[in-house]
Tab-separated table of C-alpha atoms in Angstrom:
chain	number	residue	atom	x	y	z
A	404	UNK	CA	6.170	-23.182	-2.520
A	405	UNK	CA	2.675	-21.802	-1.929
A	406	UNK	CA	1.922	-18.640	-3.909
A	407	UNK	CA	-0.772	-16.040	-3.348
A	408	UNK	CA	-1.868	-13.181	-5.588
A	409	UNK	CA	-2.921	-9.648	-4.686
A	410	UNK	CA	-4.815	-7.727	-7.373
A	411	UNK	CA	-4.395	-4.151	-6.187
A	412	UNK	CA	-6.351	-1.601	-8.221
A	413	UNK	CA	-6.016	2.103	-7.543
A	414	UNK	CA	-7.499	5.182	-9.161
A	415	UNK	CA	-4.689	5.475	-11.721
A	416	UNK	CA	-3.259	1.950	-12.089
A	417	UNK	CA	-3.611	-1.675	-11.120
A	418	UNK	CA	-1.055	-4.374	-10.330
A	419	UNK	CA	-1.012	-8.133	-9.903
A	420	UNK	CA	1.513	-8.792	-7.136
A	421	UNK	CA	2.530	-12.367	-6.385
A	422	UNK	CA	3.503	-13.130	-2.789
A	423	UNK	CA	5.004	-16.022	-0.894
A	424	UNK	CA	6.850	-16.721	2.350
A	425	UNK	CA	10.418	-17.987	2.249
A	426	UNK	CA	12.436	-18.631	5.423
A	427	UNK	CA	9.866	-16.583	7.345
A	428	UNK	CA	10.238	-13.529	5.091
A	429	UNK	CA	7.704	-12.128	2.669
A	430	UNK	CA	8.659	-12.131	-1.005
A	431	UNK	CA	6.942	-10.107	-3.721
A	432	UNK	CA	6.941	-10.228	-7.511
A	433	UNK	CA	4.955	-7.991	-9.833
A	434	UNK	CA	3.573	-10.041	-12.711
A	435	UNK	CA	1.248	-7.556	-14.411
A	436	UNK	CA	0.487	-3.842	-14.404
A	437	UNK	CA	-2.157	-1.803	-16.180
A	438	UNK	CA	-3.505	1.736	-16.366
A	439	UNK	CA	-6.806	2.772	-14.826
A	440	UNK	CA	-8.554	5.974	-15.821
A	441	UNK	CA	-11.763	7.932	-15.788
A	442	UNK	CA	-13.769	8.607	-18.944
A	443	UNK	CA	-16.568	11.043	-19.717
A	444	UNK	CA	-19.761	9.096	-20.397
A	445	UNK	CA	-23.385	10.245	-20.536
A	446	UNK	CA	-22.475	13.481	-18.788
A	447	UNK	CA	-20.577	11.875	-15.898
A	448	UNK	CA	-17.052	10.764	-14.988
A	449	UNK	CA	-17.111	6.966	-15.080
A	450	UNK	CA	-14.908	3.925	-14.565
A	451	UNK	CA	-14.292	1.566	-17.483
A	452	UNK	CA	-15.438	-1.592	-15.716
A	453	UNK	CA	-15.214	-3.808	-18.813
A	454	UNK	CA	-11.620	-2.700	-19.277
A	455	UNK	CA	-10.843	-3.327	-15.596
A	456	UNK	CA	-12.268	-6.830	-15.844
A	457	UNK	CA	-10.274	-7.573	-19.005
A	458	UNK	CA	-7.102	-6.549	-17.169
A	459	UNK	CA	-7.969	-8.672	-14.117
A	460	UNK	CA	-8.193	-11.683	-16.448
A	461	UNK	CA	-5.056	-10.712	-18.397
A	462	UNK	CA	-3.075	-10.461	-15.152
A	463	UNK	CA	-4.264	-13.873	-13.963
A	464	UNK	CA	-3.245	-15.368	-17.295
A	465	UNK	CA	0.135	-13.578	-17.145
A	466	UNK	CA	0.681	-15.169	-13.738
A	467	UNK	CA	0.102	-18.644	-15.177
A	468	UNK	CA	2.243	-17.875	-18.241
A	469	UNK	CA	5.103	-16.868	-15.910
A	470	UNK	CA	4.910	-20.293	-14.247
A	471	UNK	CA	3.064	-19.331	-11.051
A	472	UNK	CA	-0.291	-20.744	-9.980
A	473	UNK	CA	-1.569	-19.006	-6.842
A	474	UNK	CA	-3.473	-20.973	-4.223
A	475	UNK	CA	-5.541	-17.884	-3.373
A	476	UNK	CA	-6.242	-14.515	-4.943
A	477	UNK	CA	-7.604	-11.328	-3.344
A	478	UNK	CA	-8.775	-8.062	-4.871
A	479	UNK	CA	-8.644	-4.597	-3.309
A	480	UNK	CA	-9.683	-1.280	-4.864
A	481	UNK	CA	-10.688	2.217	-3.838
A	482	UNK	CA	-13.908	2.650	-1.866
A	483	UNK	CA	-17.410	4.223	-2.173
A	484	UNK	CA	-18.125	3.438	-5.862
A	485	UNK	CA	-20.532	0.663	-6.817
A	486	UNK	CA	-22.207	-1.417	-9.517
A	487	UNK	CA	-25.893	-2.349	-9.741
A	488	UNK	CA	-27.027	-5.640	-11.285
A	489	UNK	CA	-30.446	-6.661	-12.545
A	490	UNK	CA	-32.116	-10.010	-11.955
A	491	UNK	CA	-30.072	-11.618	-14.737
A	492	UNK	CA	-26.805	-10.426	-13.234
A	493	UNK	CA	-26.284	-7.749	-15.886
A	494	UNK	CA	-24.907	-4.277	-15.101
A	495	UNK	CA	-27.431	-1.461	-14.875
A	496	UNK	CA	-26.236	1.963	-16.004
A	497	UNK	CA	-22.720	3.357	-15.737
A	498	UNK	CA	-20.249	2.994	-12.885
A	499	UNK	CA	-20.028	6.668	-11.999
A	500	UNK	CA	-16.823	7.675	-10.185
A	501	UNK	CA	-16.567	9.478	-6.877
A	502	UNK	CA	-14.874	12.467	-8.525
A	503	UNK	CA	-18.048	13.192	-10.516
A	504	UNK	CA	-20.071	16.197	-9.375
A	505	UNK	CA	-23.522	14.579	-9.190
A	506	UNK	CA	-23.580	14.517	-5.378
A	507	UNK	CA	-22.904	18.223	-4.870
A	508	UNK	CA	-25.321	19.542	-2.243
A	509	UNK	CA	-26.789	16.121	-1.492
A	510	UNK	CA	-26.197	16.365	2.264
A	511	UNK	CA	-28.240	19.561	2.465
A	512	UNK	CA	-31.060	18.022	0.422
A	513	UNK	CA	-31.203	15.070	2.821
A	514	UNK	CA	-30.997	17.115	6.024
A	515	UNK	CA	-34.791	17.233	6.618
A	516	UNK	CA	-35.034	13.410	6.661
A	517	UNK	CA	-31.565	12.593	7.958
A	518	UNK	CA	-29.546	15.343	9.698
A	519	UNK	CA	-25.835	14.704	9.320
A	520	UNK	CA	-25.350	14.638	13.106
A	521	UNK	CA	-27.626	11.586	13.312
A	522	UNK	CA	-26.070	10.027	10.211
A	523	UNK	CA	-22.576	10.304	11.722
A	524	UNK	CA	-23.680	9.037	15.137
A	525	UNK	CA	-24.994	5.865	13.512
A	526	UNK	CA	-22.207	5.136	11.020
A	527	UNK	CA	-19.174	7.105	12.217
A	528	UNK	CA	-18.385	7.920	8.578
A	529	UNK	CA	-17.090	11.388	7.812
A	530	UNK	CA	-18.766	13.756	5.405
A	531	UNK	CA	-17.453	13.513	1.878
A	532	UNK	CA	-19.487	14.847	-1.024
A	533	UNK	CA	-19.039	11.477	-2.739
A	534	UNK	CA	-20.135	9.119	0.061
A	535	UNK	CA	-21.978	6.126	-1.383
A	536	UNK	CA	-25.165	7.055	0.469
A	537	UNK	CA	-25.174	10.371	-1.408
A	538	UNK	CA	-24.333	8.677	-4.709
A	539	UNK	CA	-27.326	6.378	-4.302
A	540	UNK	CA	-29.758	9.171	-3.455
A	541	UNK	CA	-28.391	11.253	-6.353
A	542	UNK	CA	-28.928	8.259	-8.653
A	543	UNK	CA	-32.437	7.878	-7.266
A	544	UNK	CA	-33.246	11.445	-8.334
A	545	UNK	CA	-31.597	11.166	-11.751
A	546	UNK	CA	-32.438	7.577	-12.723
A	547	UNK	CA	-35.113	6.131	-10.411
A	548	UNK	CA	-35.694	3.402	-13.007
A	549	UNK	CA	-32.190	2.019	-12.409
A	550	UNK	CA	-32.699	1.582	-8.671
A	551	UNK	CA	-36.150	0.115	-9.304
A	552	UNK	CA	-34.646	-2.500	-11.633
A	553	UNK	CA	-31.709	-3.320	-9.351
A	554	UNK	CA	-31.531	-6.658	-7.564
A	555	UNK	CA	-27.925	-6.535	-6.379
A	556	UNK	CA	-25.653	-3.781	-5.022
A	557	UNK	CA	-21.913	-4.481	-5.205
A	558	UNK	CA	-18.927	-2.275	-4.469
A	559	UNK	CA	-16.258	-2.276	-7.216
A	560	UNK	CA	-14.146	-5.121	-5.716
A	561	UNK	CA	-17.342	-7.039	-4.858
A	562	UNK	CA	-18.343	-6.869	-8.515
A	563	UNK	CA	-14.971	-8.148	-9.727
A	564	UNK	CA	-15.196	-10.975	-7.183
A	565	UNK	CA	-18.690	-11.754	-8.489
A	566	UNK	CA	-17.310	-12.052	-12.013
A	567	UNK	CA	-14.570	-14.372	-10.742
A	568	UNK	CA	-16.757	-16.651	-8.634
A	569	UNK	CA	-20.426	-16.017	-9.352
A	570	UNK	CA	-20.907	-15.211	-5.636
A	571	UNK	CA	-22.495	-11.868	-4.713
A	572	UNK	CA	-21.334	-10.535	-1.332
A	573	UNK	CA	-20.424	-7.216	0.251
A	574	UNK	CA	-17.060	-7.209	2.038
A	575	UNK	CA	-17.022	-5.343	5.363
A	576	UNK	CA	-14.163	-2.821	5.035
A	577	UNK	CA	-15.495	-1.480	1.749
A	578	UNK	CA	-19.137	-1.658	2.807
A	579	UNK	CA	-18.352	0.466	5.860
A	580	UNK	CA	-17.375	3.387	3.601
A	581	UNK	CA	-20.901	3.589	2.164
A	582	UNK	CA	-22.154	5.436	5.283
A	583	UNK	CA	-24.933	2.833	5.366
A	584	UNK	CA	-23.336	0.377	7.826
A	585	UNK	CA	-23.970	0.796	11.549
A	586	UNK	CA	-20.684	1.390	13.358
A	587	UNK	CA	-21.784	-0.621	16.376
A	588	UNK	CA	-23.311	-3.697	14.721
A	589	UNK	CA	-20.996	-3.751	11.671
A	590	UNK	CA	-24.056	-4.580	9.572
A	591	UNK	CA	-26.365	-2.674	7.244
A	592	UNK	CA	-28.359	-0.063	9.140
A	593	UNK	CA	-31.918	-0.867	8.065
A	594	UNK	CA	-33.385	2.244	9.693
A	595	UNK	CA	-30.933	4.510	7.910
A	596	UNK	CA	-31.491	2.805	4.554
A	597	UNK	CA	-35.232	3.180	5.035
A	598	UNK	CA	-34.918	6.863	5.968
A	599	UNK	CA	-33.071	7.497	2.708
A	600	UNK	CA	-35.747	5.629	0.748
A	601	UNK	CA	-33.300	3.084	-0.652
A	602	UNK	CA	-34.296	-0.515	-1.495
A	603	UNK	CA	-32.978	-2.702	1.349
A	604	UNK	CA	-33.122	-5.932	-0.666
A	605	UNK	CA	-30.278	-4.960	-3.011
A	606	UNK	CA	-27.651	-5.034	-0.238
A	607	UNK	CA	-25.894	-8.377	0.155
A	608	UNK	CA	-24.745	-10.207	3.304
A	609	UNK	CA	-21.622	-8.577	4.734
A	610	UNK	CA	-18.580	-10.864	4.793
A	611	UNK	CA	-15.447	-10.254	6.834
A	612	UNK	CA	-11.842	-10.181	5.530
A	613	UNK	CA	-10.371	-13.665	5.530
A	614	UNK	CA	-13.546	-15.267	4.183
A	615	UNK	CA	-13.084	-17.713	1.303
A	616	UNK	CA	-15.620	-16.597	-1.304
A	617	UNK	CA	-15.286	-19.547	-3.678
A	618	UNK	CA	-13.439	-21.003	-6.650
A	619	UNK	CA	-13.140	-19.527	-10.125
A	620	UNK	CA	-16.106	-20.091	-12.420
A	621	UNK	CA	-15.623	-22.627	-15.242
A	622	UNK	CA	-15.580	-19.744	-17.746
A	623	UNK	CA	-12.805	-17.922	-15.884
A	624	UNK	CA	-10.815	-21.140	-15.414
A	625	UNK	CA	-10.920	-21.735	-19.156
A	626	UNK	CA	-9.615	-18.231	-19.867
A	627	UNK	CA	-6.780	-18.098	-17.318
A	628	UNK	CA	-5.703	-21.742	-17.298
A	629	UNK	CA	-6.035	-22.625	-13.619
A	630	UNK	CA	-8.322	-22.648	-10.598
A	631	UNK	CA	-7.781	-21.115	-7.169
A	632	UNK	CA	-9.714	-19.847	-4.161
A	633	UNK	CA	-10.903	-16.243	-4.183
A	634	UNK	CA	-10.316	-14.914	-0.681
A	635	UNK	CA	-11.586	-11.636	0.727
A	636	UNK	CA	-8.771	-9.385	1.944
A	637	UNK	CA	-9.638	-5.956	3.285
A	638	UNK	CA	-11.036	-5.033	-0.140
A	639	UNK	CA	-10.816	-1.313	0.615
A	640	UNK	CA	-7.250	-0.453	-0.357
A	641	UNK	CA	-6.739	1.675	2.747
A	642	UNK	CA	-7.875	-1.237	4.890
A	643	UNK	CA	-5.215	-3.403	3.273
A	644	UNK	CA	-2.552	-0.697	3.536
A	645	UNK	CA	-3.323	-0.282	7.249
A	646	UNK	CA	-2.467	-3.948	7.844
A	647	UNK	CA	1.007	-3.478	6.414
A	648	UNK	CA	2.026	-0.753	8.883
A	649	UNK	CA	4.846	-2.265	10.966
A	650	UNK	CA	4.111	-0.058	13.981
A	651	UNK	CA	6.446	-0.607	16.912
A	652	UNK	CA	3.983	0.442	19.616
A	653	UNK	CA	0.402	1.571	20.164
A	654	UNK	CA	1.386	5.253	20.093
A	655	UNK	CA	2.050	5.227	16.357
A	656	UNK	CA	0.137	7.256	13.790
A	657	UNK	CA	-0.534	5.453	10.507
A	658	UNK	CA	-0.300	7.236	7.166
A	659	UNK	CA	-1.231	5.478	3.943
A	660	UNK	CA	0.284	7.713	1.273
A	661	UNK	CA	-0.952	7.361	-2.279
A	662	UNK	CA	-3.504	9.167	-4.448
A	663	UNK	CA	-5.155	9.914	-1.099
A	664	UNK	CA	-3.362	10.444	2.183
A	665	UNK	CA	-5.165	8.618	5.005
A	666	UNK	CA	-3.829	9.575	8.435
A	667	UNK	CA	-5.011	8.055	11.680
A	668	UNK	CA	-4.845	5.147	14.113
A	669	UNK	CA	-6.285	1.681	14.653
A	670	UNK	CA	-9.032	1.486	17.312
A	671	UNK	CA	-11.026	-1.360	18.822
A	672	UNK	CA	-14.205	0.740	19.101
A	673	UNK	CA	-15.634	3.627	17.042
A	674	UNK	CA	-15.556	7.287	18.066
A	675	UNK	CA	-18.847	8.827	16.933
A	676	UNK	CA	-18.997	11.995	19.013
A	677	UNK	CA	-20.082	15.299	17.527
A	678	UNK	CA	-16.575	16.648	18.184
A	679	UNK	CA	-15.264	13.860	15.976
A	680	UNK	CA	-17.891	14.640	13.336
A	681	UNK	CA	-16.929	18.324	13.362
A	682	UNK	CA	-13.281	17.372	12.828
A	683	UNK	CA	-14.389	15.150	9.907
A	684	UNK	CA	-12.620	12.036	11.168
A	685	UNK	CA	-14.027	8.734	9.985
A	686	UNK	CA	-14.430	5.236	11.472
A	687	UNK	CA	-13.928	2.814	8.601
A	688	UNK	CA	-14.153	-0.912	9.170
A	689	UNK	CA	-10.868	-2.755	9.539
A	690	UNK	CA	-9.513	-6.278	9.648
A	691	UNK	CA	-10.463	-8.449	12.608
A	692	UNK	CA	-13.229	-6.127	13.816
A	693	UNK	CA	-11.052	-3.030	14.237
A	694	UNK	CA	-11.785	0.520	13.140
A	695	UNK	CA	-9.555	2.751	11.080
A	696	UNK	CA	-9.995	6.124	12.740
A	697	UNK	CA	-8.590	8.540	10.214
A	698	UNK	CA	-8.687	11.775	8.270
A	699	UNK	CA	-8.871	11.814	4.469
A	700	UNK	CA	-6.367	14.256	2.967
A	701	UNK	CA	-6.123	15.028	-0.748
A	702	UNK	CA	-2.693	13.388	-1.020
A	703	UNK	CA	-0.493	12.699	-4.012
A	704	UNK	CA	-3.423	13.293	-6.347
A	705	UNK	CA	-2.332	16.927	-6.451
A	706	UNK	CA	1.189	15.969	-7.535
A	707	UNK	CA	-0.077	13.337	-9.992
A	708	UNK	CA	-2.363	15.941	-11.548
A	709	UNK	CA	0.477	18.464	-11.958
A	710	UNK	CA	2.632	15.778	-13.574
A	711	UNK	CA	-0.143	14.772	-15.984
A	712	UNK	CA	-0.898	18.395	-16.840
A	713	UNK	CA	2.744	19.244	-17.561
A	714	UNK	CA	2.884	16.209	-19.829
A	715	UNK	CA	-0.113	17.483	-21.785
A	716	UNK	CA	1.463	20.921	-22.117
A	717	UNK	CA	4.927	19.784	-23.194
A	718	UNK	CA	4.365	16.326	-24.646
A	719	UNK	CA	6.602	14.709	-22.023
A	720	UNK	CA	5.608	13.928	-18.458
A	721	UNK	CA	8.300	14.872	-15.939
A	722	UNK	CA	9.383	12.113	-13.597
A	723	UNK	CA	8.518	12.289	-9.911
A	724	UNK	CA	12.224	12.778	-9.031
A	725	UNK	CA	12.306	15.736	-11.440
A	726	UNK	CA	9.270	17.278	-9.744
A	727	UNK	CA	10.837	16.728	-6.311
A	728	UNK	CA	14.063	18.367	-7.502
A	729	UNK	CA	12.065	21.363	-8.745
A	730	UNK	CA	10.404	21.695	-5.336
A	731	UNK	CA	13.767	21.480	-3.561
A	732	UNK	CA	15.043	24.316	-5.745
A	733	UNK	CA	12.174	26.419	-4.350
A	734	UNK	CA	12.321	25.083	-0.790
A	735	UNK	CA	11.975	28.552	0.779
A	736	UNK	CA	8.878	29.465	-1.250
A	737	UNK	CA	6.099	30.220	1.311
A	738	UNK	CA	3.044	29.343	-0.826
A	739	UNK	CA	0.350	27.460	1.102
A	740	UNK	CA	-3.123	26.140	0.275
A	741	UNK	CA	-5.628	23.972	2.139
A	742	UNK	CA	-5.203	20.454	0.753
A	743	UNK	CA	-8.690	19.589	2.046
A	744	UNK	CA	-10.391	22.193	-0.144
A	745	UNK	CA	-12.871	20.448	-2.511
A	746	UNK	CA	-11.625	22.697	-5.318
A	747	UNK	CA	-8.667	20.298	-5.685
A	748	UNK	CA	-10.839	17.185	-6.115
A	749	UNK	CA	-11.143	17.334	-9.915
A	750	UNK	CA	-10.067	20.739	-11.296
A	751	UNK	CA	-9.581	21.298	-14.999
A	752	UNK	CA	-6.077	22.557	-14.170
A	753	UNK	CA	-4.429	21.711	-10.850
A	754	UNK	CA	-1.662	24.224	-11.535
A	755	UNK	CA	-4.133	27.043	-12.163
A	756	UNK	CA	-6.246	26.021	-9.157
A	757	UNK	CA	-3.247	26.037	-6.783
A	758	UNK	CA	-2.152	29.410	-8.155
A	759	UNK	CA	-5.640	30.889	-7.808
A	760	UNK	CA	-6.066	29.551	-4.263
A	761	UNK	CA	-2.813	31.210	-3.212
A	762	UNK	CA	-3.832	34.518	-4.760
A	763	UNK	CA	-7.272	34.437	-3.111
A	764	UNK	CA	-5.802	33.965	0.367
A	765	UNK	CA	-3.184	36.660	-0.072
A	766	UNK	CA	-0.156	34.402	0.116
A	767	UNK	CA	2.586	34.255	-2.485
A	768	UNK	CA	1.295	32.856	-5.788
A	769	UNK	CA	3.601	30.324	-7.480
A	770	UNK	CA	5.061	31.341	-10.842
A	771	UNK	CA	7.177	28.264	-11.654
A	772	UNK	CA	6.740	24.499	-11.552
A	773	UNK	CA	9.056	24.345	-8.562
A	774	UNK	CA	6.990	26.899	-6.676
A	775	UNK	CA	3.756	25.033	-7.485
A	776	UNK	CA	5.313	21.816	-6.217
A	777	UNK	CA	6.649	23.462	-3.055
A	778	UNK	CA	3.219	24.930	-2.397
A	779	UNK	CA	1.704	21.434	-2.600
A	780	UNK	CA	4.397	19.999	-0.316
A	781	UNK	CA	3.778	22.825	2.156
A	782	UNK	CA	0.051	22.070	2.023
A	783	UNK	CA	0.422	18.314	2.587
A	784	UNK	CA	2.920	18.522	5.435
A	785	UNK	CA	0.894	21.274	7.144
A	786	UNK	CA	-2.273	19.192	6.792
A	787	UNK	CA	-0.503	16.201	8.358
A	788	UNK	CA	0.576	18.423	11.257
A	789	UNK	CA	-2.946	19.673	11.891
A	790	UNK	CA	-4.411	16.176	11.557
A	791	UNK	CA	-2.001	14.745	14.158
A	792	UNK	CA	-2.840	17.549	16.571
A	793	UNK	CA	-6.580	16.990	16.098
A	794	UNK	CA	-6.155	13.229	16.464
A	795	UNK	CA	-4.401	13.698	19.801
A	796	UNK	CA	-7.214	15.934	21.012
A	797	UNK	CA	-9.960	13.535	19.926
A	798	UNK	CA	-8.364	10.400	21.380
A	799	UNK	CA	-6.681	11.936	24.420
A	800	UNK	CA	-3.430	10.214	23.477
A	801	UNK	CA	0.054	11.496	22.699
A	802	UNK	CA	1.589	9.947	19.607
A	803	UNK	CA	5.299	9.334	19.218
A	804	UNK	CA	5.854	8.464	15.555
A	805	UNK	CA	4.338	8.486	12.067
A	806	UNK	CA	4.507	5.266	10.060
A	807	UNK	CA	4.094	5.786	6.303
A	808	UNK	CA	3.252	3.000	3.847
A	809	UNK	CA	2.404	3.095	0.158
A	810	UNK	CA	3.967	4.736	-2.871
A	811	UNK	CA	4.319	8.067	-1.073
A	812	UNK	CA	6.738	6.497	1.411
A	813	UNK	CA	9.372	6.730	-1.346
A	814	UNK	CA	9.190	10.534	-1.377
A	815	UNK	CA	12.036	11.343	1.010
A	816	UNK	CA	11.493	15.076	0.587
A	817	UNK	CA	7.873	14.860	1.747
A	818	UNK	CA	8.895	12.464	4.537
A	819	UNK	CA	11.408	15.002	5.834
A	820	UNK	CA	8.914	17.861	5.602
A	821	UNK	CA	6.364	15.702	7.468
A	822	UNK	CA	8.853	14.965	10.244
A	823	UNK	CA	9.755	18.658	10.480
A	824	UNK	CA	6.127	19.851	10.493
A	825	UNK	CA	4.895	17.344	13.104
A	826	UNK	CA	8.058	17.141	15.203
A	827	UNK	CA	7.744	13.338	15.102
A	828	UNK	CA	10.099	10.707	13.679
A	829	UNK	CA	8.838	9.180	10.451
A	830	UNK	CA	9.235	5.492	9.621
A	831	UNK	CA	8.815	5.093	5.847
A	832	UNK	CA	7.955	1.803	4.194
A	833	UNK	CA	7.073	-0.650	2.925
A	834	UNK	CA	6.245	0.845	-0.463
A	835	UNK	CA	3.832	-1.874	-1.573
A	836	UNK	CA	1.713	-1.410	1.533
A	837	UNK	CA	-1.674	-2.086	-0.032
A	838	UNK	CA	-0.647	-5.224	-1.943
A	839	UNK	CA	1.209	-6.442	1.152
A	840	UNK	CA	-1.824	-5.979	3.387
A	841	UNK	CA	-3.918	-7.852	0.842
A	842	UNK	CA	-1.393	-10.703	0.840
A	843	UNK	CA	-1.092	-10.723	4.639
A	844	UNK	CA	-4.753	-11.740	4.986
A	845	UNK	CA	-4.087	-14.556	2.521
A	846	UNK	CA	-0.915	-15.605	4.376
A	847	UNK	CA	-2.782	-15.718	7.693
A	848	UNK	CA	-5.745	-17.610	6.210
A	849	UNK	CA	-3.413	-20.253	4.773
A	850	UNK	CA	-1.384	-20.602	7.979
A	851	UNK	CA	1.920	-19.025	6.900
A	852	UNK	CA	1.597	-16.645	9.854
A	853	UNK	CA	-0.345	-17.297	13.031
A	854	UNK	CA	-1.938	-13.862	13.271
A	855	UNK	CA	-1.626	-10.200	12.354
A	856	UNK	CA	1.010	-9.505	15.008
A	857	UNK	CA	3.244	-12.226	13.556
A	858	UNK	CA	2.731	-10.943	10.011
A	859	UNK	CA	3.550	-7.355	11.000
A	860	UNK	CA	6.688	-8.533	12.760
A	861	UNK	CA	7.702	-10.298	9.553
A	862	UNK	CA	7.313	-7.048	7.596
A	863	UNK	CA	10.001	-5.426	9.715
A	864	UNK	CA	12.301	-8.343	8.874
A	865	UNK	CA	11.367	-8.497	5.198
A	866	UNK	CA	11.527	-4.876	4.039
A	867	UNK	CA	13.691	-1.808	4.456
A	868	UNK	CA	12.024	0.704	6.792
A	869	UNK	CA	13.707	4.131	6.719
A	870	UNK	CA	13.744	6.381	9.759
A	871	UNK	CA	13.540	10.140	9.193
A	872	UNK	CA	14.114	12.430	12.190
A	873	UNK	CA	12.830	16.014	12.504
A	874	UNK	CA	15.365	18.706	11.651
């Protein structure tokens, strides 16, 4: 049996998921799980990169201890955040997280040298306050010495791959989210980088998903007890999740539902019109030269934040089923907020922020946990509805279904509300969409499946996909 390993790291947790193919069907086994979190450091919200690396190693060792030695391993994480290395390969500064406020107003500051209309036309990447381009220019203002000392720029999964193999490379799907990659050439946009005054030499060659990066370093082999090939999946977790959508036809909308909700379609060419820019749709790089044309929606972060906050208040975190039950008990509550509002990105209290947003717009303000939850569910399903309508206008196509992958596909209540709001049938599953997409690239590279179409067909045979019809 040939085993492969997906190291899937999200904003709140990471997992090592073992995968193999048996009688044509995909099999999964979780061998390690760990918590990921933000910490306050030097006035910024930062990732604990040393702790992440320790857990990557611990999960590899746990895999060996459980009797499994993978032939290949691939890492995916969230996008936009990065690490800088000096000439000796040592980390410069802190790995500041995208939820930090240092980039506030950066687009306006850059407008005289790079109007956003031109920026979007070149990269196709939507405006987000935390885009990597803005993070780098904010860093340049705050710590010019760090950029001056930098020799290597690596996204978070690139850095972990560097620690595993000693090879520095920027993987395409994650690099595309920097808003520094030209949408047409799929390579670094030298003119744009120059306009922003960033050092071109720090950016590494862009490698495509499916590329074998190298073997484990001798030091890593000694710690984990085996060697294997480090393979590049779509290292952006949404890029991996997109691969695992078992869409039945080309008129399907994809929805990766996790901390973020990413709703859109798979295109063979970018859409970089000003109408698209105004709608804030993005063209992120995908597997096999495709583009993920999608809208970023706040997603389950709002629910996760409420759950965490209630745990802090009471000493016990409610389960997700308990929160869903509370929402169902308030199903007729009309509270509604805009899930895209930046105020929900990193509030001190999500509950207070939702309540205040309702009061400010004149709609009913929630007074109970159930009403807060129902307000969030109303917001998400309404945002999905508007995003589908905008997508149809921008592409000129009529879509016939919504295919949901990721942890959010387990939320049957939200699935039903999504079907009702959009008037489209929802196909929910698989749950482990991101890890599966990561593994699919490894399966294809090793010959278990001939191509992406064959791997997607196998998903429909391997996992339970639930159909939810509008009511």
